[in-house]
Amino acid sequence: MKAPSYCALLFLAGLCLDQAQCSEHKQDPLVEAKARAKILAACPAYEHYARFPHSPPSLGSLKLPYQRPAKQCRTFVSPLVEKVIEDVTERMVDKDLARIFENAFPNTLDTTVKWHVNEAENTYKSHKGAWEGAQSFIITGDIQACWLRDSTNQLAQYQRLAKKDQKINNLILGAVATQAEYVIAAPYCNAFQPPPLSKVKLSDNGQGDAVHPAYEPSQVFECKYELDSLAHFLSLGNQYHNHTGSTSFITPRWIHAVNSLLEVLDEQSRSTFDSETGEFVQQTYRFQRNTNTGTETLSLAGNGNPLNYGTGLVRSAFRPSDDATIFGFYIPANAMMAVELKRTAAILNLAGKSKLASELQSRAARIEKGVWEHGVVQHKKWGSVFAYEVDGYGSHLIMDDANLPSLLSLPLLGFLRKEEGTYQSTRKMILSKEGNPYFLSGSRFSGIGGPHVGLENAWPMSVLVQAMTSDNETEVKELLNAVKKVSGLGLVHESVGVERGGGYTRSWFAWANSVFAQTILDVAERMPEVLFGDGAKAYVVE
């Protein structure tokens, strides 16, 4: 798909009366940006658009709708993305699955790039370098705020295109830079308001939370401290380097953000009690919300339940579901942080930052050791398994949640190989009703859910992660088919009711659509016959 020409944009935006008059205008990036903004403002809100089916229907038996916005209403355009869609969907045997991929793969670009400026266009200067260069504000979907975790995952399927597509390259570099500014400003927070330069309207979350350290509401949408959010900040740059070989994202502002991250790790590695005197030590991060939902606030005056010292683990007050942890040493986030610290250390060594690299490497080793020493427990039925959360005193929580990182996703995080024995035992446990209280199974759908949406809804995201961590073609086919059957709007929902007649939450949830796209590309590479038929060759984007 070609982007509208400069003249066409001006004409569509009503900035000239006809094509001839438009052609007389000298091309101006500021005028072009104004034209695009005017056109987008006239487009239907995708939050409402996504709730209803649109033509043409797919050629499969489910007749799934086409849910991409009109070309002039898309928030970011990449010809290479359009080529991938065409290459994959033309080969797919199941045309309903193909339609979901067609809708889901570009969903982040089509609908969530609320503001992007590349380095050449950004003329803003500050004495500390803040907000300079490329910047990208990626919203989660139906909430106009940027989650560090969500935006990293939303962009993941485009990382492999960054080497060939300069526009994608700039978009991801902008996202790294924007996340760095957020981490510098409020390293304990998880979701952020639009950058001041964007002129995008601020969102009102209306929570009135009592949080320490204090934050600036014009910068922060929500301040739940989640260890995985910081790991995802590292992951965004690590993925970019992995696919491009570039270290251009390592700027003074990014280094500043990494140092802010390390301060959080230091503060959140401390015990609830002084190791010498035994006295209570108030947590640096505290959170309280006036709510009747226990998972939305922290106990004990916002400190959370007690944690032991000497574990090597890092506390996480909240999970990636934005639910409060019960035991603050959240194992999946610790595993992810260990991996991303190691990856970042390797890149820093290449960039000549050996001192900082050594510091990250030592922290990674300490956290990884803590996961294996304190995160692995003995279960009377399943044997040696990973706990979901621990406190360092021996108490542990056996469960898994659909949100990433999860125990199910440990191989995808790069923490271990999926053949590893403890992981395989854990996988069997958490994919069973006997082993995981949040494995929900009904007549309509089965999968892992979580307390965030209650005990009647499972998340398609968990089923997709199950597919990406499986080497069994039959299992993968069944899992993809299961997700297809509960995606009647041609998009992947946050969660769906497991029983007949059950509804869904969030018709527009870009993260879930991205995970679907990543799953299809993964299966196309590892098990091409599942998607393309007998004898099919692997499809690899790079």
XYZ file of C-alpha atoms in Angstrom:
542
model
C 0.000 0.000 0.000
C 1.394 3.381 -0.996
C 1.087 6.312 1.374
C -1.022 9.219 0.064
C 1.058 11.779 -1.823
C 1.765 15.193 -0.360
C -0.796 16.797 -2.716
C -3.392 14.137 -1.931
C -2.950 14.707 1.795
C -3.482 18.453 1.469
C -6.546 17.897 -0.685
C -8.078 15.331 1.673
C -7.448 17.645 4.632
C -9.158 20.538 2.879
C -5.982 22.648 2.841
C -6.393 23.337 -0.872
C -9.390 23.399 -3.213
C -8.158 21.047 -5.922
C -5.179 18.942 -6.928
C -3.808 21.716 -9.141
C -3.741 24.187 -6.263
C -2.165 21.580 -3.973
C 0.624 20.944 -6.470
C 1.603 24.612 -6.250
C 2.496 24.242 -2.576
C 6.147 23.661 -1.813
C 6.451 20.428 0.188
C 6.647 21.265 3.887
C 6.893 18.594 6.630
C 4.982 20.804 9.069
C 2.140 21.330 6.605
C 2.114 17.610 5.839
C 1.912 16.790 9.568
C -0.936 19.281 9.957
C -2.778 17.654 7.057
C -2.366 14.169 8.514
C -3.564 15.340 11.926
C -6.641 16.939 10.366
C -7.509 13.774 8.455
C -7.010 11.536 11.512
C -9.204 13.831 13.594
C -12.063 13.223 11.160
C -11.671 9.427 11.300
C -13.999 7.306 13.452
C -12.601 6.381 16.868
C -11.172 2.899 16.503
C -12.402 1.967 19.967
C -15.934 2.140 18.553
C -15.037 0.985 15.032
C -13.561 -2.274 16.356
C -16.790 -3.260 18.108
C -18.625 -3.873 14.850
C -17.854 -6.110 11.847
C -16.844 -4.529 8.553
C -16.694 -5.800 4.984
C -15.431 -7.639 3.110
C -15.758 -10.936 5.028
C -13.030 -13.552 4.892
C -13.259 -16.468 2.454
C -13.274 -18.959 5.337
C -16.310 -20.604 6.905
C -16.477 -18.037 9.742
C -16.684 -15.074 7.339
C -14.565 -12.958 9.673
C -14.708 -9.175 9.137
C -12.029 -6.874 7.802
C -11.178 -4.598 10.723
C -8.396 -2.368 9.459
C -9.227 1.337 9.383
C -9.399 3.149 6.049
C -5.970 3.835 4.563
C -6.105 7.559 5.291
C -7.069 6.810 8.908
C -4.086 4.617 9.742
C -1.648 6.109 12.217
C 1.514 4.724 10.591
C 2.168 3.204 7.162
C 4.883 0.748 6.094
C 4.959 -0.807 2.598
C 7.093 -3.649 3.959
C 4.409 -4.496 6.530
C 1.863 -4.639 3.707
C 4.151 -7.001 1.787
C 4.479 -9.336 4.791
C 0.695 -9.414 5.151
C 0.322 -10.304 1.473
C 3.098 -12.916 1.522
C 1.709 -14.705 4.572
C -2.033 -14.552 3.934
C -1.768 -15.688 0.313
C -0.064 -18.901 1.459
C -2.287 -19.641 4.454
C -4.760 -22.473 3.896
C -7.176 -21.358 6.626
C -8.576 -18.075 5.321
C -10.171 -17.205 8.651
C -6.796 -17.404 10.392
C -5.398 -15.405 7.479
C -7.981 -12.685 8.069
C -7.112 -12.422 11.763
C -3.433 -12.083 10.817
C -4.336 -9.458 8.224
C -6.118 -7.457 10.923
C -3.767 -8.198 13.808
C -0.251 -7.906 12.358
C -0.597 -4.195 11.436
C -2.941 -3.295 14.315
C -0.323 -1.416 16.328
C 0.737 0.629 13.301
C -2.811 1.134 12.051
C -4.278 2.333 15.327
C -1.860 3.067 18.199
C 0.936 5.348 16.941
C -0.566 8.486 18.438
C 2.564 10.553 17.813
C 5.854 9.964 16.057
C 8.601 12.334 14.989
C 11.909 11.262 13.493
C 15.250 12.822 14.329
C 15.323 15.117 11.294
C 11.869 16.510 12.061
C 12.391 17.041 15.796
C 13.931 20.484 16.226
C 13.344 20.614 19.997
C 16.437 21.355 22.075
C 16.942 21.098 25.822
C 20.002 21.619 27.973
C 19.916 17.979 29.112
C 18.933 16.493 25.775
C 15.474 15.450 26.961
C 12.945 14.651 24.222
C 15.471 15.261 21.456
C 15.769 13.060 18.384
C 13.227 10.484 17.238
C 10.260 9.967 19.584
C 7.240 7.635 19.429
C 4.161 7.531 21.652
C 2.442 4.126 21.343
C -0.859 3.678 23.180
C -2.133 0.312 24.399
C -5.388 0.537 22.451
C -8.645 1.634 24.016
C -6.752 3.468 26.796
C -4.820 6.492 25.559
C -1.700 5.855 27.585
C 1.621 4.144 26.948
C 2.512 1.103 29.044
C 6.232 0.254 28.873
C 5.406 -3.464 28.726
C 2.577 -3.221 26.227
C 4.344 -0.918 23.791
C 7.451 -3.127 23.739
C 5.331 -6.171 22.950
C 3.191 -4.271 20.455
C 6.291 -3.405 18.415
C 7.971 -6.815 18.709
C 6.719 -8.242 15.405
C 8.129 -5.235 13.522
C 11.631 -5.490 14.998
C 12.676 -7.954 12.314
C 11.733 -5.366 9.659
C 13.813 -2.536 11.134
C 16.946 -3.380 9.134
C 15.127 -3.084 5.805
C 12.524 -0.418 6.531
C 13.903 2.953 7.646
C 10.463 4.151 8.751
C 10.066 1.169 11.075
C 13.645 1.717 12.218
C 12.864 5.325 13.162
C 9.611 4.337 14.858
C 11.354 1.823 17.121
C 14.255 4.174 17.860
C 11.653 6.764 18.808
C 9.921 4.310 21.119
C 13.226 3.509 22.852
C 13.921 7.206 23.347
C 10.413 7.945 24.628
C 10.540 5.027 27.056
C 13.927 6.279 28.276
C 12.380 9.664 29.120
C 9.602 7.925 31.038
C 12.050 5.769 33.011
C 14.126 8.836 33.869
C 11.075 10.804 35.002
C 9.339 8.073 37.006
C 11.167 4.717 37.093
C 8.584 3.149 39.417
C 5.652 3.827 37.105
C 4.100 1.551 34.513
C 1.909 3.731 32.261
C 2.499 7.217 30.920
C 0.797 10.264 29.479
C 1.568 11.696 26.019
C 4.887 13.558 25.738
C 4.549 17.325 26.119
C 5.840 17.891 22.578
C 3.120 15.714 21.050
C 0.230 18.081 21.853
C -1.866 14.951 22.383
C -4.576 15.432 24.991
C -3.779 14.032 28.443
C -5.865 11.160 29.814
C -7.612 11.356 33.173
C -7.276 8.135 35.154
C -9.152 9.602 38.125
C -7.683 7.143 40.657
C -6.235 9.505 43.252
C -3.618 6.969 44.313
C -1.293 7.608 47.248
C 2.143 6.708 45.887
C 5.703 7.122 47.119
C 7.885 8.297 45.441
C 5.566 11.053 44.220
C 5.185 11.581 40.477
C 3.961 14.291 38.140
C 0.381 13.462 36.947
C 0.928 15.279 33.660
C 3.640 12.701 32.880
C 2.233 9.549 34.483
C -1.072 7.807 33.791
C -0.639 5.148 36.478
C 2.207 4.384 38.875
C 2.116 0.703 39.721
C 5.662 -0.548 40.166
C 6.107 -3.660 38.035
C 9.587 -5.096 37.655
C 8.759 -6.408 34.208
C 8.079 -2.861 32.956
C 11.747 -2.019 33.463
C 12.790 -5.334 31.924
C 10.655 -4.495 28.896
C 12.397 -1.133 28.547
C 15.698 -3.010 28.227
C 14.099 -5.571 25.939
C 12.967 -2.944 23.423
C 16.550 -1.831 22.801
C 17.906 -5.377 22.965
C 15.478 -6.571 20.292
C 16.370 -3.620 18.105
C 20.078 -4.428 18.342
C 19.455 -8.133 17.751
C 17.730 -7.436 14.437
C 19.772 -4.477 13.194
C 23.173 -4.804 14.845
C 22.939 -1.101 15.646
C 23.832 0.541 18.959
C 22.432 3.934 17.921
C 19.827 3.811 20.679
C 22.592 4.063 23.306
C 22.428 7.789 23.936
C 23.259 9.760 27.099
C 19.523 9.830 27.917
C 19.266 6.048 27.511
C 22.291 5.575 29.801
C 20.614 7.901 32.309
C 17.500 5.721 32.151
C 19.533 2.549 32.716
C 21.115 4.105 35.789
C 17.645 5.048 37.077
C 16.618 1.425 36.534
C 19.617 0.195 38.525
C 18.681 2.448 41.433
C 15.246 0.811 41.506
C 16.819 -2.649 41.493
C 18.978 -1.658 44.446
C 16.050 -0.262 46.418
C 13.761 -3.181 45.639
C 16.337 -5.843 46.519
C 16.164 -4.856 50.180
C 14.337 -6.851 52.809
C 11.328 -5.669 54.777
C 13.510 -5.890 57.892
C 17.025 -4.723 58.605
C 19.337 -7.729 58.340
C 21.341 -6.690 61.427
C 18.788 -5.157 63.813
C 15.629 -6.882 62.603
C 13.831 -3.544 62.586
C 11.086 -2.838 60.040
C 12.318 -0.773 57.093
C 9.645 1.046 55.143
C 9.683 0.305 51.414
C 10.941 3.060 49.119
C 7.951 2.322 46.875
C 4.531 2.336 48.524
C 1.101 2.299 46.900
C -2.429 2.685 48.231
C -5.694 3.035 46.341
C -9.184 3.546 47.734
C -10.817 0.429 46.278
C -12.953 -2.585 47.134
C -10.765 -4.815 44.938
C -7.873 -6.334 46.853
C -5.635 -6.735 43.798
C -5.723 -2.979 43.171
C -3.790 -1.917 46.266
C -0.972 -3.019 48.571
C -1.421 -4.194 52.136
C 0.345 -2.953 55.277
C 0.124 0.767 54.573
C 1.185 0.287 50.979
C 4.331 -1.730 51.765
C 3.047 -5.147 50.742
C 3.709 -8.436 52.525
C 7.130 -8.995 54.199
C 10.088 -10.229 52.155
C 13.262 -11.873 53.408
C 16.832 -10.711 52.760
C 19.684 -12.456 51.006
C 17.635 -13.989 48.181
C 19.218 -12.152 45.255
C 15.691 -11.491 43.973
C 14.069 -8.135 43.236
C 10.669 -7.160 44.553
C 7.789 -6.380 42.196
C 4.793 -4.696 43.837
C 2.502 -5.528 40.912
C 2.261 -8.153 38.195
C 2.138 -7.465 34.443
C -1.644 -7.787 34.763
C -1.445 -4.655 36.963
C -2.671 -6.813 39.874
C -0.851 -6.609 43.203
C 1.548 -9.422 44.031
C 0.882 -11.546 47.111
C 4.526 -12.486 47.653
C 6.625 -9.682 46.190
C 9.371 -11.764 44.598
C 7.567 -12.313 41.308
C 9.510 -15.071 39.568
C 8.692 -14.480 35.865
C 9.723 -10.811 36.097
C 12.954 -11.725 37.895
C 13.731 -14.281 35.197
C 13.071 -11.717 32.479
C 15.167 -9.059 34.196
C 18.109 -11.452 34.503
C 17.946 -12.222 30.777
C 17.587 -8.612 29.649
C 20.386 -7.381 31.914
C 22.724 -9.964 30.350
C 21.676 -8.998 26.836
C 22.098 -5.298 27.556
C 25.514 -5.951 29.100
C 26.694 -7.651 25.910
C 25.559 -4.683 23.800
C 27.187 -2.205 26.170
C 30.480 -4.067 25.816
C 30.227 -3.656 22.037
C 29.569 0.044 22.543
C 32.656 0.445 24.725
C 30.733 0.802 28.009
C 32.549 -2.026 29.784
C 32.161 -0.703 33.340
C 28.385 -0.403 33.110
C 28.250 -3.718 31.252
C 30.084 -5.467 34.093
C 27.663 -4.017 36.624
C 24.648 -5.289 34.682
C 26.224 -8.704 34.191
C 26.855 -9.184 37.913
C 23.303 -8.165 38.773
C 21.940 -10.570 36.172
C 23.919 -13.451 37.649
C 22.689 -12.643 41.151
C 19.046 -12.514 40.110
C 19.294 -15.679 38.001
C 20.820 -17.542 40.947
C 17.988 -16.284 43.155
C 15.355 -17.590 40.744
C 16.817 -21.090 40.776
C 17.479 -21.138 44.532
C 14.216 -19.613 45.770
C 11.844 -19.820 42.807
C 12.000 -23.600 42.378
C 9.900 -25.595 44.857
C 8.916 -29.213 45.316
C 5.308 -30.090 44.526
C 3.845 -33.345 45.826
C 2.298 -34.169 42.434
C 4.310 -32.294 39.829
C 7.767 -32.563 41.382
C 10.298 -29.759 40.936
C 8.454 -26.709 39.572
C 8.722 -22.929 39.408
C 6.585 -20.998 41.844
C 4.793 -17.918 40.584
C 5.748 -15.785 43.587
C 7.868 -16.351 46.711
C 8.784 -14.341 49.808
C 12.199 -15.784 50.670
C 10.851 -17.303 53.893
C 9.638 -20.482 52.207
C 6.119 -19.344 51.387
C 5.253 -19.574 47.711
C 2.316 -19.218 45.342
C 1.474 -21.933 42.815
C -0.367 -20.496 39.796
C 0.243 -18.741 36.508
C -1.362 -15.701 34.902
C -1.947 -15.057 31.221
C -0.049 -11.770 31.145
C 3.568 -11.686 30.027
C 6.022 -12.430 31.452
C 4.567 -15.630 32.863
C 5.883 -19.010 33.902
C 4.552 -20.434 30.656
C 6.603 -17.902 28.679
C 9.988 -18.632 30.332
C 11.487 -20.151 27.134
C 10.247 -17.193 25.058
C 11.963 -14.862 27.508
C 15.232 -16.700 26.859
C 15.596 -17.814 30.478
C 15.793 -21.513 29.622
C 15.192 -24.022 26.855
C 11.677 -25.379 26.659
C 13.045 -28.921 26.999
C 14.402 -28.134 30.477
C 12.933 -30.531 33.063
C 11.725 -28.060 35.685
C 10.008 -25.995 33.008
C 8.300 -29.049 31.504
C 6.962 -30.071 34.920
C 5.803 -26.489 35.514
C 4.159 -26.368 32.096
C 2.146 -29.509 32.778
C 1.085 -28.125 36.140
C -0.034 -24.680 35.028
C -1.905 -26.030 31.988
C -4.147 -28.132 34.210
C -7.111 -27.323 36.430
C -5.539 -29.430 39.178
C -2.296 -27.458 39.171
C -3.304 -23.877 38.364
C -6.337 -22.171 39.921
C -6.404 -19.787 36.962
C -6.453 -22.431 34.253
C -10.073 -22.035 33.201
C -11.868 -24.527 31.003
C -15.404 -24.454 29.646
C -17.557 -25.530 26.750
C -16.440 -22.549 24.656
C -12.773 -21.973 25.455
C -9.911 -23.108 27.685
C -6.796 -21.283 28.758
C -5.047 -19.401 31.526
C -6.804 -16.353 32.906
C -6.073 -14.397 36.056
C -7.678 -12.356 38.806
C -7.668 -9.199 36.682
C -10.890 -10.154 34.863
C -12.299 -12.787 37.220
C -12.877 -16.525 37.208
C -14.979 -16.960 34.071
C -12.659 -15.552 31.401
C -9.470 -16.970 29.913
C -7.019 -14.967 27.824
C -6.276 -15.957 24.199
C -2.792 -14.570 24.829
C -2.036 -17.535 27.089
C -3.143 -19.989 24.415
C -0.875 -18.281 21.883
C 2.072 -18.490 24.284
C 1.254 -22.167 24.750
C 1.489 -22.582 20.969
C 4.846 -20.790 20.763
C 6.274 -23.019 23.512
C 5.092 -26.262 21.894
C 6.850 -28.498 19.367
C 3.738 -30.610 18.787
C 2.066 -29.738 15.480
C -1.274 -31.235 16.503
C -1.316 -29.183 19.702
C -0.409 -26.004 17.825
C -3.186 -26.563 15.250
C -5.743 -27.069 18.001
C -4.606 -23.972 19.876
C -4.764 -21.732 16.800
C -8.192 -23.118 15.973
C -9.371 -22.405 19.517
C -8.298 -18.759 19.295
C -9.868 -18.423 15.857
C -13.260 -19.588 17.130
C -13.407 -16.887 19.822
C -12.220 -14.067 17.535
C -15.512 -13.388 15.806
C -14.716 -9.731 15.229
C -11.517 -10.661 13.403
C -9.419 -9.301 16.284
C -7.944 -10.973 19.355
C -9.597 -9.934 22.605
C -8.098 -9.426 26.028
C -10.179 -12.288 27.461
C -13.197 -14.381 26.529
C -15.802 -16.220 28.579
C -15.025 -19.944 28.726
C -18.673 -21.030 28.712
C -21.178 -20.792 25.882
C -22.725 -17.365 25.787
C -19.715 -15.852 27.509
C -18.667 -12.434 26.298
C -15.273 -10.849 25.929
C -13.309 -7.943 27.321
C -11.802 -5.290 25.063
C -12.537 -5.507 21.362
C -9.412 -3.435 20.740
C -6.338 -4.611 22.634
C -3.225 -4.130 20.514
C -0.961 -6.264 22.701
C -3.102 -9.372 22.156
C -3.184 -8.761 18.400
C 0.590 -8.455 18.378
C 0.995 -11.769 20.223
C -1.249 -13.407 17.611
C 0.885 -11.972 14.810
C 4.073 -13.120 16.526
C 2.598 -16.614 16.915
C 1.706 -16.875 13.232
C 5.198 -15.767 12.193
C 6.725 -18.207 14.681
C 4.659 -21.124 13.381
C 5.326 -20.100 9.760
C 9.024 -20.482 10.471
C 9.024 -23.560 12.746
C 6.013 -25.518 11.440
C 5.107 -24.153 7.994
C 2.883 -27.115 7.131
C 0.505 -26.159 9.962
C -0.323 -22.913 8.145
C 0.583 -23.494 4.523
C -0.215 -27.163 3.936
C 1.759 -30.338 3.292
C 5.266 -29.887 1.945
C 5.281 -26.125 2.571
C 8.575 -24.345 3.056
C 9.282 -22.130 6.037
C 8.450 -18.455 5.780
C 11.034 -16.208 7.417
C 10.608 -12.430 7.395
C 14.319 -11.648 7.594
